[in-house]
Amino acid sequence: WTMSSSLSAISLSDVKSALHHLTETPPLRTEICNSIANLSIPRRREAKYVDYDDGDNKFILAYRADPPLSKHDNENKKNKLEKKPLLIIIHEFFGLNQSICDKADALAKDLDCVVIAPDTFRGETSTFIPKCIWLALTTPQDRVNQDLDDVLAWTSNQDGIDTTNKGLAVMGFCYGGGKAIRYTTEMQNNAATVVCYGSPLTNVDALSKLNKPVCGVFGSNDFQFPPSLLESFRNSLKESNLDFDLRVYDDVGHAFWSDMESVRRGDQPQADAYAQVTQFLQKHFATFG
């Protein structure tokens, strides 16, 4: 991998989307990725973007959240035998941060699933917007695809996690939302997809490859994704004959669901957006097992 090859893959829409952030204030603080990751997932040797002379690149840092044990589980230890569905969450352009970990914890608890949030920025986090833009623009989709495939390859050897795709969903926020729907259309068409204010995909041929539903969460005042683009996204989903739940919340802009505290307080529309996502995933995971 070279910097020039990464830059050549940048589209005009990528640039316009990223530059929008220059006018925004970061909504959260970030920590050093190493301090919040609780999991190191080994990369496969054939990985295209891995330099094995660099020891750090042999592993994908990630945060894993597991559902709490019920009294029944504690008494019978069945949780070690029962496979749980898997939700992968892709972080915003800030990198893997505490806000994503908090969302992973909440979703694992409320959905009774395993959640893995991988770091796709190779240990980088930032709240300096120009650096965040640079990280997003220089992380190509096929490198993210490779990382997520490596995560799924690792889960196939773990007890208690479904590896059949029946219980798989991929979710992303901002940068991660756009990466999520492009990953599922390109690599994992049996996974449900959740896009939270990420770059919409309007290519009907690409969307038609999906076998599972799509959920979209957007704000009406998000200048990155104007109403005309979101309407095109909706029409493309319809034309692709997909089940979907696309909602545009009034009077909020980009990244309006920045933390779980707003959901716990019942702030709107954050609480409604969380309910939308959990109900969508509960319905999808109900087909698992």
Short mmCIF file of C-alpha atoms in Angstrom, two decimals, residues 171-283:
data_model
loop_
_atom_site.label_atom_id
_atom_site.label_comp_id
_atom_site.label_asym_id
_atom_site.label_seq_id
_atom_site.Cartn_x
_atom_site.Cartn_y
_atom_site.Cartn_z
CA MET A 171 -23.33 -0.70 11.57
CA GLY A 172 -21.40 2.53 11.16
CA PHE A 173 -21.44 6.17 12.16
CA CYS A 174 -20.41 9.04 9.87
CA TYR A 175 -17.27 7.76 8.05
CA GLY A 176 -18.15 4.31 9.37
CA GLY A 177 -21.68 4.41 7.99
CA GLY A 178 -20.48 4.87 4.44
CA LYS A 179 -17.88 2.12 4.91
CA ALA A 180 -20.52 -0.20 6.39
CA ILE A 181 -22.92 -0.19 3.45
CA ARG A 182 -20.09 -0.50 0.94
CA TYR A 183 -18.67 -3.44 2.88
CA THR A 184 -21.97 -5.32 2.97
CA THR A 185 -22.71 -4.69 -0.71
CA GLU A 186 -19.18 -5.67 -1.77
CA MET A 187 -18.31 -8.46 0.67
CA GLN A 188 -21.14 -9.56 3.03
CA ASN A 189 -24.51 -9.45 1.31
CA ASN A 190 -26.11 -11.64 4.01
CA ALA A 191 -25.50 -9.03 6.70
CA ALA A 192 -28.05 -6.42 7.74
CA THR A 193 -26.73 -2.85 7.43
CA VAL A 194 -27.20 0.21 9.64
CA VAL A 195 -26.03 3.58 8.30
CA CYS A 196 -26.02 6.40 10.85
CA TYR A 197 -25.43 9.68 8.97
CA GLY A 198 -22.91 8.00 6.66
CA SER A 199 -22.43 8.45 2.93
CA PRO A 200 -25.48 6.92 1.19
CA LEU A 201 -25.09 4.42 -1.63
CA THR A 202 -27.45 5.06 -4.54
CA ASN A 203 -26.11 2.52 -7.03
CA VAL A 204 -29.04 0.17 -7.59
CA ASP A 205 -26.86 -2.60 -9.00
CA ALA A 206 -24.73 -2.56 -5.85
CA LEU A 207 -27.71 -2.40 -3.49
CA SER A 208 -29.44 -5.23 -5.34
CA LYS A 209 -26.67 -7.57 -4.18
CA LEU A 210 -27.92 -7.31 -0.59
CA ASN A 211 -30.07 -10.11 0.81
CA LYS A 212 -30.77 -8.43 4.14
CA PRO A 213 -32.47 -5.17 5.20
CA VAL A 214 -30.99 -1.68 5.53
CA CYS A 215 -31.56 0.90 8.27
CA GLY A 216 -30.74 4.59 7.79
CA VAL A 217 -30.54 7.36 10.40
CA PHE A 218 -30.07 10.95 9.21
CA GLY A 219 -30.75 14.55 10.24
CA SER A 220 -32.73 16.99 8.13
CA ASN A 221 -30.13 19.75 8.68
CA ASP A 222 -27.13 17.63 7.67
CA PHE A 223 -25.56 19.63 4.86
CA GLN A 224 -23.35 16.69 3.87
CA PHE A 225 -26.41 14.72 2.83
CA PRO A 226 -29.13 17.07 1.54
CA PRO A 227 -32.76 15.96 1.14
CA SER A 228 -32.29 15.33 -2.58
CA LEU A 229 -29.50 12.80 -1.90
CA LEU A 230 -31.46 11.06 0.84
CA GLU A 231 -34.48 10.84 -1.45
CA SER A 232 -32.26 9.26 -4.10
CA PHE A 233 -31.05 6.80 -1.48
CA ARG A 234 -34.64 5.95 -0.56
CA ASN A 235 -35.64 5.49 -4.19
CA SER A 236 -32.63 3.29 -4.87
CA LEU A 237 -33.48 1.08 -1.91
CA LYS A 238 -37.04 0.76 -3.22
CA GLU A 239 -35.84 -0.04 -6.73
CA SER A 240 -33.55 -2.71 -5.27
CA ASN A 241 -36.57 -4.40 -3.64
CA LEU A 242 -34.93 -4.25 -0.24
CA ASP A 243 -36.65 -4.07 3.11
CA PHE A 244 -35.47 -0.85 4.71
CA ASP A 245 -36.19 1.66 7.45
CA LEU A 246 -34.84 5.08 6.45
CA ARG A 247 -35.71 8.01 8.69
CA VAL A 248 -34.71 11.66 8.53
CA TYR A 249 -35.10 13.39 11.88
CA ASP A 250 -36.24 17.01 11.92
CA ASP A 251 -34.15 19.96 13.07
CA VAL A 252 -30.87 18.12 13.70
CA GLY A 253 -27.68 18.03 11.72
CA HIS A 254 -24.81 15.65 11.27
CA ALA A 255 -23.67 13.33 14.08
CA PHE A 256 -26.62 14.26 16.31
CA TRP A 257 -26.40 10.97 18.23
CA SER A 258 -22.91 11.51 19.60
CA ASP A 259 -23.21 9.65 22.91
CA MET A 260 -25.37 7.33 24.99
CA GLU A 261 -25.98 9.88 27.73
CA SER A 262 -28.46 11.73 25.52
CA VAL A 263 -30.34 8.47 24.95
CA ARG A 264 -30.44 7.69 28.68
CA ARG A 265 -31.81 11.18 29.39
CA GLY A 266 -34.52 10.65 26.81
CA ASP A 267 -33.32 13.51 24.63
CA GLN A 268 -35.00 13.71 21.24
CA PRO A 269 -34.44 12.64 18.56
CA GLN A 270 -31.52 10.65 19.97
CA ALA A 271 -33.78 8.34 21.97
CA ASP A 272 -36.00 7.76 18.94
CA ALA A 273 -32.99 7.02 16.76
CA TYR A 274 -31.71 4.48 19.28
CA ALA A 275 -35.15 2.85 19.42
CA GLN A 276 -35.26 2.73 15.61
CA VAL A 277 -31.88 0.97 15.43
CA THR A 278 -32.55 -1.50 18.25
CA GLN A 279 -35.99 -2.44 16.90
CA PHE A 280 -34.55 -2.91 13.42
CA LEU A 281 -31.75 -5.15 14.70
CA GLN A 282 -34.06 -7.06 17.05
CA LYS A 283 -36.26 -7.92 14.07
#
